[in-house]
């Protein structure tokens, strides 16, 4: 194996739809890493420990997608602070001693979608509205707290599922109020919010898009199918919108930096994703 020959992959189940190979392959080419290969590996959460244990020193890192993000913490010998806060990781990097560090660059993804695509203007003491309480919502909670949002309304179908989010908010030192989806007046919540982040599956928020689209800034993490009704409503109102593709792009920047240790070719990655999706969204950079 030549010194420059390295391997990386996206791991999940299903994984065939992943656009991560588009982003990483474009990055390695732009960096001149001709011996590097990035592939897809189908693996569920239960199979992740055995998979990671069987990887040789030629493996530099793994991009972990669902359903393995929580399991990624269990296979790591080193956990970053933000991965610990989120309780999940999407980035595994092999260390020189053969161990693995887990990070959550999904936080970078939300910040990128918020600031660069959504045009969010930081404001101390801002209030955020989060829809959903899964791993992406916790990444959004950490991300928004990093840009001065210090209070949140969290809307979920079952408040019992908000335990992890409440624990995360407590560790961040931010205020979090939990609302049951069926009992929520979205118009009132949006009126008091500086930003809305929707992490719920396609279709769940459709009945409320007219209210949600009135927010000053919206991030909708769904990018397939596209456009979502929420994205369409925001654009029709002329509002500021960050998308799941923006999030995907900006989270990949951090992964490439950690995998390669080289400057990230942001424009090459942006252009490759834009081409691969037929120009679905403009994908602005900083």
JSON list of N, CA, C and O in Angstrom, two decimals, residues 207-242:
[
{"chain": "A", "resi": 207, "resn": "UNK", "atom": "N", "xyz": [-49.31, 20.46, 7.50]},
{"chain": "A", "resi": 207, "resn": "UNK", "atom": "CA", "xyz": [-50.53, 21.19, 7.85]},
{"chain": "A", "resi": 207, "resn": "UNK", "atom": "C", "xyz": [-50.24, 22.56, 8.46]},
{"chain": "A", "resi": 207, "resn": "UNK", "atom": "O", "xyz": [-51.15, 23.39, 8.59]},
{"chain": "A", "resi": 208, "resn": "UNK", "atom": "N", "xyz": [-48.99, 22.81, 8.82]},
{"chain": "A", "resi": 208, "resn": "UNK", "atom": "CA", "xyz": [-48.66, 24.06, 9.52]},
{"chain": "A", "resi": 208, "resn": "UNK", "atom": "C", "xyz": [-47.68, 24.93, 8.76]},
{"chain": "A", "resi": 208, "resn": "UNK", "atom": "O", "xyz": [-47.13, 25.88, 9.33]},
{"chain": "A", "resi": 209, "resn": "UNK", "atom": "N", "xyz": [-47.45, 24.63, 7.48]},
{"chain": "A", "resi": 209, "resn": "UNK", "atom": "CA", "xyz": [-46.39, 25.34, 6.77]},
{"chain": "A", "resi": 209, "resn": "UNK", "atom": "C", "xyz": [-46.67, 26.84, 6.63]},
{"chain": "A", "resi": 209, "resn": "UNK", "atom": "O", "xyz": [-45.74, 27.66, 6.64]},
{"chain": "A", "resi": 210, "resn": "UNK", "atom": "N", "xyz": [-47.93, 27.23, 6.51]},
{"chain": "A", "resi": 210, "resn": "UNK", "atom": "CA", "xyz": [-48.22, 28.66, 6.35]},
{"chain": "A", "resi": 210, "resn": "UNK", "atom": "C", "xyz": [-47.82, 29.44, 7.59]},
{"chain": "A", "resi": 210, "resn": "UNK", "atom": "O", "xyz": [-47.33, 30.58, 7.50]},
{"chain": "A", "resi": 211, "resn": "UNK", "atom": "N", "xyz": [-48.00, 28.84, 8.77]},
{"chain": "A", "resi": 211, "resn": "UNK", "atom": "CA", "xyz": [-47.57, 29.50, 10.01]},
{"chain": "A", "resi": 211, "resn": "UNK", "atom": "C", "xyz": [-46.05, 29.46, 10.15]},
{"chain": "A", "resi": 211, "resn": "UNK", "atom": "O", "xyz": [-45.42, 30.48, 10.48]},
{"chain": "A", "resi": 212, "resn": "UNK", "atom": "N", "xyz": [-45.45, 28.30, 9.90]},
{"chain": "A", "resi": 212, "resn": "UNK", "atom": "CA", "xyz": [-44.01, 28.14, 10.08]},
{"chain": "A", "resi": 212, "resn": "UNK", "atom": "C", "xyz": [-43.21, 29.03, 9.13]},
{"chain": "A", "resi": 212, "resn": "UNK", "atom": "O", "xyz": [-42.15, 29.56, 9.48]},
{"chain": "A", "resi": 213, "resn": "UNK", "atom": "N", "xyz": [-43.73, 29.21, 7.92]},
{"chain": "A", "resi": 213, "resn": "UNK", "atom": "CA", "xyz": [-43.02, 29.99, 6.90]},
{"chain": "A", "resi": 213, "resn": "UNK", "atom": "C", "xyz": [-42.95, 31.47, 7.24]},
{"chain": "A", "resi": 213, "resn": "UNK", "atom": "O", "xyz": [-42.20, 32.22, 6.61]},
{"chain": "A", "resi": 214, "resn": "UNK", "atom": "N", "xyz": [-43.71, 31.91, 8.25]},
{"chain": "A", "resi": 214, "resn": "UNK", "atom": "CA", "xyz": [-43.70, 33.32, 8.63]},
{"chain": "A", "resi": 214, "resn": "UNK", "atom": "C", "xyz": [-42.50, 33.67, 9.51]},
{"chain": "A", "resi": 214, "resn": "UNK", "atom": "O", "xyz": [-42.28, 34.85, 9.81]},
{"chain": "A", "resi": 215, "resn": "UNK", "atom": "N", "xyz": [-41.72, 32.67, 9.91]},
{"chain": "A", "resi": 215, "resn": "UNK", "atom": "CA", "xyz": [-40.55, 32.93, 10.76]},
{"chain": "A", "resi": 215, "resn": "UNK", "atom": "C", "xyz": [-39.50, 33.73, 10.00]},
{"chain": "A", "resi": 215, "resn": "UNK", "atom": "O", "xyz": [-39.39, 33.63, 8.77]},
{"chain": "A", "resi": 216, "resn": "UNK", "atom": "N", "xyz": [-38.69, 34.53, 10.70]},
{"chain": "A", "resi": 216, "resn": "UNK", "atom": "CA", "xyz": [-37.64, 35.30, 10.03]},
{"chain": "A", "resi": 216, "resn": "UNK", "atom": "C", "xyz": [-36.62, 34.44, 9.30]},
{"chain": "A", "resi": 216, "resn": "UNK", "atom": "O", "xyz": [-36.06, 34.85, 8.29]},
{"chain": "A", "resi": 217, "resn": "UNK", "atom": "N", "xyz": [-36.36, 33.25, 9.82]},
{"chain": "A", "resi": 217, "resn": "UNK", "atom": "CA", "xyz": [-35.41, 32.33, 9.19]},
{"chain": "A", "resi": 217, "resn": "UNK", "atom": "C", "xyz": [-35.87, 30.91, 9.46]},
{"chain": "A", "resi": 217, "resn": "UNK", "atom": "O", "xyz": [-36.28, 30.58, 10.58]},
{"chain": "A", "resi": 218, "resn": "UNK", "atom": "N", "xyz": [-35.82, 30.05, 8.44]},
{"chain": "A", "resi": 218, "resn": "UNK", "atom": "CA", "xyz": [-36.26, 28.66, 8.56]},
{"chain": "A", "resi": 218, "resn": "UNK", "atom": "C", "xyz": [-35.17, 27.74, 8.03]},
{"chain": "A", "resi": 218, "resn": "UNK", "atom": "O", "xyz": [-34.58, 28.00, 6.97]},
{"chain": "A", "resi": 219, "resn": "UNK", "atom": "N", "xyz": [-34.91, 26.66, 8.75]},
{"chain": "A", "resi": 219, "resn": "UNK", "atom": "CA", "xyz": [-34.06, 25.58, 8.26]},
{"chain": "A", "resi": 219, "resn": "UNK", "atom": "C", "xyz": [-34.90, 24.32, 8.22]},
{"chain": "A", "resi": 219, "resn": "UNK", "atom": "O", "xyz": [-35.46, 23.92, 9.25]},
{"chain": "A", "resi": 220, "resn": "UNK", "atom": "N", "xyz": [-35.02, 23.71, 7.05]},
{"chain": "A", "resi": 220, "resn": "UNK", "atom": "CA", "xyz": [-35.75, 22.46, 6.87]},
{"chain": "A", "resi": 220, "resn": "UNK", "atom": "C", "xyz": [-34.74, 21.40, 6.47]},
{"chain": "A", "resi": 220, "resn": "UNK", "atom": "O", "xyz": [-34.17, 21.47, 5.38]},
{"chain": "A", "resi": 221, "resn": "UNK", "atom": "N", "xyz": [-34.49, 20.42, 7.34]},
{"chain": "A", "resi": 221, "resn": "UNK", "atom": "CA", "xyz": [-33.41, 19.47, 7.08]},
{"chain": "A", "resi": 221, "resn": "UNK", "atom": "C", "xyz": [-33.75, 18.43, 6.02]},
{"chain": "A", "resi": 221, "resn": "UNK", "atom": "O", "xyz": [-32.87, 17.70, 5.57]},
{"chain": "A", "resi": 222, "resn": "UNK", "atom": "N", "xyz": [-35.01, 18.33, 5.62]},
{"chain": "A", "resi": 222, "resn": "UNK", "atom": "CA", "xyz": [-35.40, 17.36, 4.59]},
{"chain": "A", "resi": 222, "resn": "UNK", "atom": "C", "xyz": [-34.97, 17.87, 3.21]},
{"chain": "A", "resi": 222, "resn": "UNK", "atom": "O", "xyz": [-35.22, 19.01, 2.86]},
{"chain": "A", "resi": 223, "resn": "UNK", "atom": "N", "xyz": [-34.29, 17.02, 2.44]},
{"chain": "A", "resi": 223, "resn": "UNK", "atom": "CA", "xyz": [-33.95, 17.41, 1.07]},
{"chain": "A", "resi": 223, "resn": "UNK", "atom": "C", "xyz": [-34.39, 16.38, 0.03]},
{"chain": "A", "resi": 223, "resn": "UNK", "atom": "O", "xyz": [-34.12, 16.54, -1.16]},
{"chain": "A", "resi": 224, "resn": "UNK", "atom": "N", "xyz": [-35.06, 15.34, 0.48]},
{"chain": "A", "resi": 224, "resn": "UNK", "atom": "CA", "xyz": [-35.63, 14.37, -0.47]},
{"chain": "A", "resi": 224, "resn": "UNK", "atom": "C", "xyz": [-36.92, 13.83, 0.12]},
{"chain": "A", "resi": 224, "resn": "UNK", "atom": "O", "xyz": [-36.91, 13.27, 1.21]},
{"chain": "A", "resi": 225, "resn": "UNK", "atom": "N", "xyz": [-38.08, 14.04, -0.54]},
{"chain": "A", "resi": 225, "resn": "UNK", "atom": "CA", "xyz": [-38.25, 14.73, -1.82]},
{"chain": "A", "resi": 225, "resn": "UNK", "atom": "C", "xyz": [-38.12, 16.25, -1.67]},
{"chain": "A", "resi": 225, "resn": "UNK", "atom": "O", "xyz": [-38.36, 16.79, -0.59]},
{"chain": "A", "resi": 226, "resn": "UNK", "atom": "N", "xyz": [-37.73, 16.89, -2.77]},
{"chain": "A", "resi": 226, "resn": "UNK", "atom": "CA", "xyz": [-37.52, 18.33, -2.77]},
{"chain": "A", "resi": 226, "resn": "UNK", "atom": "C", "xyz": [-38.24, 18.98, -3.95]},
{"chain": "A", "resi": 226, "resn": "UNK", "atom": "O", "xyz": [-38.28, 18.38, -5.03]},
{"chain": "A", "resi": 227, "resn": "UNK", "atom": "N", "xyz": [-38.81, 20.16, -3.78]},
{"chain": "A", "resi": 227, "resn": "UNK", "atom": "CA", "xyz": [-38.85, 20.95, -2.53]},
{"chain": "A", "resi": 227, "resn": "UNK", "atom": "C", "xyz": [-39.94, 20.45, -1.60]},
{"chain": "A", "resi": 227, "resn": "UNK", "atom": "O", "xyz": [-40.96, 19.94, -2.04]},
{"chain": "A", "resi": 228, "resn": "UNK", "atom": "N", "xyz": [-39.75, 20.64, -0.32]},
{"chain": "A", "resi": 228, "resn": "UNK", "atom": "CA", "xyz": [-40.78, 20.31, 0.65]},
{"chain": "A", "resi": 228, "resn": "UNK", "atom": "C", "xyz": [-41.84, 21.41, 0.64]},
{"chain": "A", "resi": 228, "resn": "UNK", "atom": "O", "xyz": [-41.57, 22.54, 0.23]},
{"chain": "A", "resi": 229, "resn": "UNK", "atom": "N", "xyz": [-43.04, 21.11, 1.11]},
{"chain": "A", "resi": 229, "resn": "UNK", "atom": "CA", "xyz": [-44.06, 22.16, 1.21]},
{"chain": "A", "resi": 229, "resn": "UNK", "atom": "C", "xyz": [-43.60, 23.35, 2.06]},
{"chain": "A", "resi": 229, "resn": "UNK", "atom": "O", "xyz": [-43.92, 24.50, 1.76]},
{"chain": "A", "resi": 230, "resn": "UNK", "atom": "N", "xyz": [-42.83, 23.07, 3.12]},
{"chain": "A", "resi": 230, "resn": "UNK", "atom": "CA", "xyz": [-42.34, 24.16, 3.96]},
{"chain": "A", "resi": 230, "resn": "UNK", "atom": "C", "xyz": [-41.36, 25.04, 3.18]},
{"chain": "A", "resi": 230, "resn": "UNK", "atom": "O", "xyz": [-41.44, 26.27, 3.23]},
{"chain": "A", "resi": 231, "resn": "UNK", "atom": "N", "xyz": [-40.45, 24.43, 2.46]},
{"chain": "A", "resi": 231, "resn": "UNK", "atom": "CA", "xyz": [-39.49, 25.20, 1.66]},
{"chain": "A", "resi": 231, "resn": "UNK", "atom": "C", "xyz": [-40.21, 26.04, 0.61]},
{"chain": "A", "resi": 231, "resn": "UNK", "atom": "O", "xyz": [-39.87, 27.21, 0.39]},
{"chain": "A", "resi": 232, "resn": "UNK", "atom": "N", "xyz": [-41.20, 25.46, -0.02]},
{"chain": "A", "resi": 232, "resn": "UNK", "atom": "CA", "xyz": [-41.97, 26.19, -1.03]},
{"chain": "A", "resi": 232, "resn": "UNK", "atom": "C", "xyz": [-42.67, 27.40, -0.41]},
{"chain": "A", "resi": 232, "resn": "UNK", "atom": "O", "xyz": [-42.66, 28.51, -0.97]},
{"chain": "A", "resi": 233, "resn": "UNK", "atom": "N", "xyz": [-43.26, 27.20, 0.77]},
{"chain": "A", "resi": 233, "resn": "UNK", "atom": "CA", "xyz": [-43.97, 28.29, 1.44]},
{"chain": "A", "resi": 233, "resn": "UNK", "atom": "C", "xyz": [-43.02, 29.41, 1.84]},
{"chain": "A", "resi": 233, "resn": "UNK", "atom": "O", "xyz": [-43.36, 30.59, 1.71]},
{"chain": "A", "resi": 234, "resn": "UNK", "atom": "N", "xyz": [-41.83, 29.05, 2.32]},
{"chain": "A", "resi": 234, "resn": "UNK", "atom": "CA", "xyz": [-40.85, 30.07, 2.71]},
{"chain": "A", "resi": 234, "resn": "UNK", "atom": "C", "xyz": [-40.43, 30.88, 1.49]},
{"chain": "A", "resi": 234, "resn": "UNK", "atom": "O", "xyz": [-40.36, 32.12, 1.52]},
{"chain": "A", "resi": 235, "resn": "UNK", "atom": "N", "xyz": [-40.16, 30.21, 0.40]},
{"chain": "A", "resi": 235, "resn": "UNK", "atom": "CA", "xyz": [-39.72, 30.91, -0.81]},
{"chain": "A", "resi": 235, "resn": "UNK", "atom": "C", "xyz": [-40.82, 31.79, -1.38]},
{"chain": "A", "resi": 235, "resn": "UNK", "atom": "O", "xyz": [-40.56, 32.90, -1.88]},
{"chain": "A", "resi": 236, "resn": "UNK", "atom": "N", "xyz": [-42.06, 31.33, -1.31]},
{"chain": "A", "resi": 236, "resn": "UNK", "atom": "CA", "xyz": [-43.16, 32.14, -1.82]},
{"chain": "A", "resi": 236, "resn": "UNK", "atom": "C", "xyz": [-43.33, 33.42, -1.01]},
{"chain": "A", "resi": 236, "resn": "UNK", "atom": "O", "xyz": [-43.78, 34.44, -1.53]},
{"chain": "A", "resi": 237, "resn": "UNK", "atom": "N", "xyz": [-42.98, 33.37, 0.28]},
{"chain": "A", "resi": 237, "resn": "UNK", "atom": "CA", "xyz": [-43.06, 34.55, 1.13]},
{"chain": "A", "resi": 237, "resn": "UNK", "atom": "C", "xyz": [-41.81, 35.42, 1.02]},
{"chain": "A", "resi": 237, "resn": "UNK", "atom": "O", "xyz": [-41.74, 36.50, 1.62]},
{"chain": "A", "resi": 238, "resn": "UNK", "atom": "N", "xyz": [-40.80, 34.93, 0.29]},
{"chain": "A", "resi": 238, "resn": "UNK", "atom": "CA", "xyz": [-39.55, 35.67, 0.19]},
{"chain": "A", "resi": 238, "resn": "UNK", "atom": "C", "xyz": [-38.71, 35.58, 1.45]},
{"chain": "A", "resi": 238, "resn": "UNK", "atom": "O", "xyz": [-37.87, 36.45, 1.71]},
{"chain": "A", "resi": 239, "resn": "UNK", "atom": "N", "xyz": [-38.93, 34.52, 2.23]},
{"chain": "A", "resi": 239, "resn": "UNK", "atom": "CA", "xyz": [-38.21, 34.36, 3.49]},
{"chain": "A", "resi": 239, "resn": "UNK", "atom": "C", "xyz": [-36.82, 33.77, 3.30]},
{"chain": "A", "resi": 239, "resn": "UNK", "atom": "O", "xyz": [-36.43, 33.37, 2.21]},
{"chain": "A", "resi": 240, "resn": "UNK", "atom": "N", "xyz": [-36.08, 33.71, 4.40]},
{"chain": "A", "resi": 240, "resn": "UNK", "atom": "CA", "xyz": [-34.73, 33.16, 4.40]},
{"chain": "A", "resi": 240, "resn": "UNK", "atom": "C", "xyz": [-34.80, 31.67, 4.74]},
{"chain": "A", "resi": 240, "resn": "UNK", "atom": "O", "xyz": [-35.44, 31.28, 5.71]},
{"chain": "A", "resi": 241, "resn": "UNK", "atom": "N", "xyz": [-34.11, 30.87, 3.92]},
{"chain": "A", "resi": 241, "resn": "UNK", "atom": "CA", "xyz": [-34.26, 29.41, 4.01]},
{"chain": "A", "resi": 241, "resn": "UNK", "atom": "C", "xyz": [-32.91, 28.71, 3.94]},
{"chain": "A", "resi": 241, "resn": "UNK", "atom": "O", "xyz": [-32.12, 28.94, 3.03]},
{"chain": "A", "resi": 242, "resn": "UNK", "atom": "N", "xyz": [-32.66, 27.84, 4.92]},
{"chain": "A", "resi": 242, "resn": "UNK", "atom": "CA", "xyz": [-31.56, 26.90, 4.88]},
{"chain": "A", "resi": 242, "resn": "UNK", "atom": "C", "xyz": [-32.13, 25.51, 4.66]},
{"chain": "A", "resi": 242, "resn": "UNK", "atom": "O", "xyz": [-33.19, 25.18, 5.19]}
]
